[in-house]
C-alpha cells in the first residue's frame, strides 16, 4: 500500500502543476515537481522491493508498476517504462490476471473483486497498445486471454456506450498492431472498421473542430468525457495514418503527369499522398490544439504529444514533396508554437526534441521552395523532363529532397528518439560469442582441422627459428662464451616449445 500511495503522489504532482499555479506553466515549479516526483517514484520502487513484489506478486503491486510506468514515459524515460511494463505483464500472467475469474481456484468471492481484476487487465491491454503505438515497439501481451472486459456499473448511456467503444477499439487496435505487411485490401478493411466503430459513438462524444474554441460550452463539459473522447479521436486518426502510410500503389513511382513541361509544380506523381493521410494528420493537430486551449494539463501525457509530432512531420514531408506551402504545413506551424511553450516551461523533456526536428523540417521546406524557384534548377528539371519524354531511364531519385524521409511506403511512427538507437554501434567492449554447446561432427572436424593447421604453423615457425640458430652458430665459431650460452639457452627453449606444441596438438 505504501508503494501505491507514493506512486499516486508522484503521478498526481506531475499532472497538477497547471491547476495549482493559477492555470499556467512555470519552469521552476516544473523542475521542482520533477525532482520531488523522482524521489517518490524511487521510494515506491523501494517499497515494492521490500515487499518482494517479484517473489510474491499481487494486484496492488501490478497497479503500482503500471502507474510508475506512466510517470516514467511522461518524464521522458520511455525505455525504462517499456522495460518495466514487460515485467508487469509477466507478473500479471503469473497470478492469472489474463484468465476468467471463474477459472481460478479459489475464485474471487465477490463481484467487486471480479470487476477489479477485469479492469486492471483491460487497462493493461490499453497501456500495451498505447506503448506499442507511441514508441513503435511490438505488443508486449501476445493475447487478451479469457478475461472478458468489465461491465460499466452505471445507467448513463453516454458512459455505457463510450465504455463499449473503448473495449472494441482496444481489440481492433491490437489486431492492427499485430499485423505485418498488410495488403491494400486488408488496409481498406481495417480503415472501414475504424470508421464504422467511430460512428457508434453518440453525437455528443464525436470530436469537432469547434471544441478547440474556448468561448463555447461543450455539452458534456471538458472533463472527463470530452477529454477522453478527444484522446480516442486522436488514436483513431493515428491508426488511420499507420495503416494508410504503408499502402503501396502500383506504378506509383513509374508514372507521372506533366501539365506544363519545365515547371517543377507540374511534376506530380500519380497516386500521391492519400487525402486520408493528410486529413487525419490535420485532425490530430486540431485535437492537439483543443488540449492546449481547453485542458493544458493533459499535455503532460506524451502519448498526445507524440501523435501530434508524428502528424507535423508527415504534413511537412508532404509539403516538401509537393514543393509548396500547404494548409497542412500551416497547421504544423500552430502545433510548433505549442511545443515551444511546452519546451520553455519544461513541461516535457521530449518537447525540446520535437521543436528541433519540426524546425529542421520547416528549414528543409524553405530550402526546397527556394531551390525550386532557382533558374538553374528549372533548367535541370527541363532537361530531366525531356529525358523522360524521350524514353531515357534515369535515376528517379534526382527529384528527391536529399535524404528526407518520404511520406508513403513506410511503417510505424516518426519517433522523437534518435535513429542510432536501433542501429549497429561499435561498442567499447565486444560482446562474447555464445556458441552452441553441442556441435555436429562436421563442425568438430572443421574446428579440429583449423586447430591442427594453426598448431602446425607454430611448429614450422619454431623449427625455422632453431634452424637459423644452428646456421648462425656454424658460421660464427669464434663466439664468446657468454653469447654461446645465450644461444644455447634459446635453442633449448625453442626445442621445449616444439615438444609442448607436439603434445597439445597430437602431431606425431
mmCIF file of N, CA and C in Angstrom, residues 292-346:
data_model
loop_
_atom_site.group_PDB
_atom_site.id
_atom_site.type_symbol
_atom_site.label_atom_id
_atom_site.label_comp_id
_atom_site.label_asym_id
_atom_site.label_seq_id
_atom_site.Cartn_x
_atom_site.Cartn_y
_atom_site.Cartn_z
ATOM 1 N N UNK A 292 -4.481 22.114 -25.777
ATOM 2 C CA UNK A 292 -3.728 23.308 -25.404
ATOM 3 C C UNK A 292 -4.649 24.416 -24.905
ATOM 4 N N UNK A 293 -5.817 24.554 -25.500
ATOM 5 C CA UNK A 293 -6.713 25.653 -25.144
ATOM 6 C C UNK A 293 -7.721 25.285 -24.061
ATOM 7 N N UNK A 294 -8.066 24.021 -23.965
ATOM 8 C CA UNK A 294 -9.099 23.596 -23.012
ATOM 9 C C UNK A 294 -8.517 22.911 -21.779
ATOM 10 N N UNK A 295 -7.634 21.944 -21.975
ATOM 11 C CA UNK A 295 -7.079 21.155 -20.882
ATOM 12 C C UNK A 295 -5.564 21.034 -21.037
ATOM 13 N N UNK A 296 -4.828 22.114 -20.793
ATOM 14 C CA UNK A 296 -3.365 22.050 -20.965
ATOM 15 C C UNK A 296 -2.688 21.024 -20.066
ATOM 16 N N UNK A 297 -3.286 20.714 -18.916
ATOM 17 C CA UNK A 297 -2.660 19.742 -18.016
ATOM 18 C C UNK A 297 -2.548 18.363 -18.649
ATOM 19 N N UNK A 298 -3.413 18.058 -19.623
ATOM 20 C CA UNK A 298 -3.361 16.752 -20.286
ATOM 21 C C UNK A 298 -2.137 16.611 -21.173
ATOM 22 N N UNK A 299 -1.496 17.721 -21.535
ATOM 23 C CA UNK A 299 -0.332 17.657 -22.414
ATOM 24 C C UNK A 299 0.894 17.088 -21.714
ATOM 25 N N UNK A 300 0.811 16.880 -20.405
ATOM 26 C CA UNK A 300 1.904 16.206 -19.704
ATOM 27 C C UNK A 300 2.044 14.776 -20.202
ATOM 28 N N UNK A 301 0.927 14.180 -20.618
ATOM 29 C CA UNK A 301 0.939 12.830 -21.173
ATOM 30 C C UNK A 301 1.552 12.883 -22.573
ATOM 31 N N UNK A 302 2.719 12.270 -22.746
ATOM 32 C CA UNK A 302 3.418 12.383 -24.018
ATOM 33 C C UNK A 302 2.754 11.586 -25.127
ATOM 34 N N UNK A 303 1.840 10.687 -24.811
ATOM 35 C CA UNK A 303 1.130 9.961 -25.865
ATOM 36 C C UNK A 303 0.462 10.934 -26.830
ATOM 37 N N UNK A 304 -0.112 11.996 -26.299
ATOM 38 C CA UNK A 304 -0.765 13.009 -27.134
ATOM 39 C C UNK A 304 0.274 13.786 -27.933
ATOM 40 N N UNK A 305 1.363 14.178 -27.268
ATOM 41 C CA UNK A 305 2.402 14.935 -27.946
ATOM 42 C C UNK A 305 3.075 14.154 -29.062
ATOM 43 N N UNK A 306 3.288 12.856 -28.845
ATOM 44 C CA UNK A 306 3.925 12.038 -29.879
ATOM 45 C C UNK A 306 3.060 11.953 -31.129
ATOM 46 N N UNK A 307 1.751 11.812 -30.952
ATOM 47 C CA UNK A 307 0.857 11.746 -32.110
ATOM 48 C C UNK A 307 0.845 13.071 -32.870
ATOM 49 N N UNK A 308 0.873 14.183 -32.122
ATOM 50 C CA UNK A 308 0.908 15.492 -32.779
ATOM 51 C C UNK A 308 2.231 15.696 -33.516
ATOM 52 N N UNK A 309 3.328 15.270 -32.907
ATOM 53 C CA UNK A 309 4.632 15.386 -33.563
ATOM 54 C C UNK A 309 4.670 14.564 -34.846
ATOM 55 N N UNK A 310 4.164 13.346 -34.801
ATOM 56 C CA UNK A 310 4.130 12.493 -35.988
ATOM 57 C C UNK A 310 3.319 13.150 -37.104
ATOM 58 N N UNK A 311 2.195 13.767 -36.736
ATOM 59 C CA UNK A 311 1.350 14.434 -37.734
ATOM 60 C C UNK A 311 2.062 15.636 -38.338
ATOM 61 N N UNK A 312 2.763 16.399 -37.504
ATOM 62 C CA UNK A 312 3.508 17.559 -38.021
ATOM 63 C C UNK A 312 4.552 17.136 -39.045
ATOM 64 N N UNK A 313 5.279 16.090 -38.744
ATOM 65 C CA UNK A 313 6.334 15.646 -39.649
ATOM 66 C C UNK A 313 5.761 15.132 -40.966
ATOM 67 N N UNK A 314 4.628 14.436 -40.904
ATOM 68 C CA UNK A 314 4.006 13.941 -42.140
ATOM 69 C C UNK A 314 3.535 15.105 -43.005
ATOM 70 N N UNK A 315 2.921 16.105 -42.379
ATOM 71 C CA UNK A 315 2.453 17.262 -43.142
ATOM 72 C C UNK A 315 3.622 18.033 -43.755
ATOM 73 N N UNK A 316 4.719 18.130 -43.031
ATOM 74 C CA UNK A 316 5.892 18.814 -43.576
ATOM 75 C C UNK A 316 6.523 18.009 -44.714
ATOM 76 N N UNK A 317 6.594 16.697 -44.551
ATOM 77 C CA UNK A 317 7.134 15.862 -45.625
ATOM 78 C C UNK A 317 6.278 15.958 -46.881
ATOM 79 N N UNK A 318 4.963 16.016 -46.686
ATOM 80 C CA UNK A 318 4.070 16.156 -47.833
ATOM 81 C C UNK A 318 4.301 17.495 -48.537
ATOM 82 N N UNK A 319 4.469 18.564 -47.740
ATOM 83 C CA UNK A 319 4.726 19.878 -48.344
ATOM 84 C C UNK A 319 6.068 19.898 -49.068
ATOM 85 N N UNK A 320 7.071 19.207 -48.510
ATOM 86 C CA UNK A 320 8.382 19.154 -49.162
ATOM 87 C C UNK A 320 8.287 18.401 -50.479
ATOM 88 N N UNK A 321 7.531 17.305 -50.482
ATOM 89 C CA UNK A 321 7.378 16.545 -51.722
ATOM 90 C C UNK A 321 6.600 17.339 -52.773
ATOM 91 N N UNK A 322 5.632 18.117 -52.328
ATOM 92 C CA UNK A 322 4.869 18.955 -53.265
ATOM 93 C C UNK A 322 5.623 20.235 -53.635
ATOM 94 N N UNK A 323 6.637 20.568 -52.838
ATOM 95 C CA UNK A 323 7.460 21.761 -53.063
ATOM 96 C C UNK A 323 6.634 23.042 -53.032
ATOM 97 N N UNK A 324 5.754 23.101 -52.057
ATOM 98 C CA UNK A 324 4.935 24.299 -51.879
ATOM 99 C C UNK A 324 4.402 24.334 -50.456
ATOM 100 N N UNK A 325 4.013 25.511 -50.014
ATOM 101 C CA UNK A 325 3.411 25.654 -48.686
ATOM 102 C C UNK A 325 1.964 25.193 -48.762
ATOM 103 N N UNK A 326 1.599 24.258 -47.900
ATOM 104 C CA UNK A 326 0.255 23.692 -47.899
ATOM 105 C C UNK A 326 -0.492 24.116 -46.641
ATOM 106 N N UNK A 327 -1.788 23.802 -46.629
ATOM 107 C CA UNK A 327 -2.588 24.072 -45.429
ATOM 108 C C UNK A 327 -2.079 23.234 -44.262
ATOM 109 N N UNK A 328 -1.646 22.020 -44.564
ATOM 110 C CA UNK A 328 -1.110 21.157 -43.515
ATOM 111 C C UNK A 328 0.136 21.724 -42.877
ATOM 112 N N UNK A 329 1.008 22.335 -43.664
ATOM 113 C CA UNK A 329 2.210 22.938 -43.088
ATOM 114 C C UNK A 329 1.854 24.115 -42.183
ATOM 115 N N UNK A 330 0.768 24.814 -42.492
ATOM 116 C CA UNK A 330 0.305 25.897 -41.614
ATOM 117 C C UNK A 330 -0.196 25.339 -40.284
ATOM 118 N N UNK A 331 -0.884 24.183 -40.348
ATOM 119 C CA UNK A 331 -1.324 23.528 -39.111
ATOM 120 C C UNK A 331 -0.115 23.073 -38.291
ATOM 121 N N UNK A 332 0.904 22.580 -38.967
ATOM 122 C CA UNK A 332 2.116 22.154 -38.266
ATOM 123 C C UNK A 332 2.783 23.329 -37.564
ATOM 124 N N UNK A 333 2.681 24.514 -38.161
ATOM 125 C CA UNK A 333 3.264 25.699 -37.535
ATOM 126 C C UNK A 333 2.523 26.053 -36.246
ATOM 127 N N UNK A 334 1.205 25.862 -36.223
ATOM 128 C CA UNK A 334 0.441 26.087 -34.995
ATOM 129 C C UNK A 334 0.865 25.111 -33.910
ATOM 130 N N UNK A 335 1.054 23.846 -34.285
ATOM 131 C CA UNK A 335 1.495 22.858 -33.303
ATOM 132 C C UNK A 335 2.899 23.166 -32.801
ATOM 133 N N UNK A 336 3.757 23.679 -33.686
ATOM 134 C CA UNK A 336 5.110 24.046 -33.280
ATOM 135 C C UNK A 336 5.083 25.106 -32.191
ATOM 136 N N UNK A 337 4.158 26.036 -32.282
ATOM 137 C CA UNK A 337 4.024 27.075 -31.255
ATOM 138 C C UNK A 337 3.703 26.452 -29.897
ATOM 139 N N UNK A 338 2.844 25.444 -29.877
ATOM 140 C CA UNK A 338 2.502 24.772 -28.618
ATOM 141 C C UNK A 338 3.712 24.025 -28.069
ATOM 142 N N UNK A 339 4.437 23.338 -28.941
ATOM 143 C CA UNK A 339 5.623 22.610 -28.489
ATOM 144 C C UNK A 339 6.661 23.566 -27.906
ATOM 145 N N UNK A 340 6.775 24.768 -28.472
ATOM 146 C CA UNK A 340 7.723 25.741 -27.933
ATOM 147 C C UNK A 340 7.323 26.174 -26.525
ATOM 148 N N UNK A 341 6.022 26.305 -26.289
ATOM 149 C CA UNK A 341 5.552 26.654 -24.942
ATOM 150 C C UNK A 341 5.894 25.539 -23.963
ATOM 151 N N UNK A 342 5.662 24.302 -24.374
ATOM 152 C CA UNK A 342 5.978 23.163 -23.511
ATOM 153 C C UNK A 342 7.478 23.076 -23.247
ATOM 154 N N UNK A 343 8.271 23.415 -24.241
ATOM 155 C CA UNK A 343 9.723 23.367 -24.072
ATOM 156 C C UNK A 343 10.210 24.456 -23.126
ATOM 157 N N UNK A 344 9.751 25.677 -23.318
ATOM 158 C CA UNK A 344 10.230 26.796 -22.500
ATOM 159 C C UNK A 344 9.845 26.648 -21.037
ATOM 160 N N UNK A 345 8.743 25.939 -20.772
ATOM 161 C CA UNK A 345 8.286 25.759 -19.393
ATOM 162 C C UNK A 345 8.669 24.399 -18.813
ATOM 163 N N UNK A 346 9.496 23.647 -19.546
ATOM 164 C CA UNK A 346 9.981 22.350 -19.065
ATOM 165 C C UNK A 346 8.835 21.405 -18.703
#
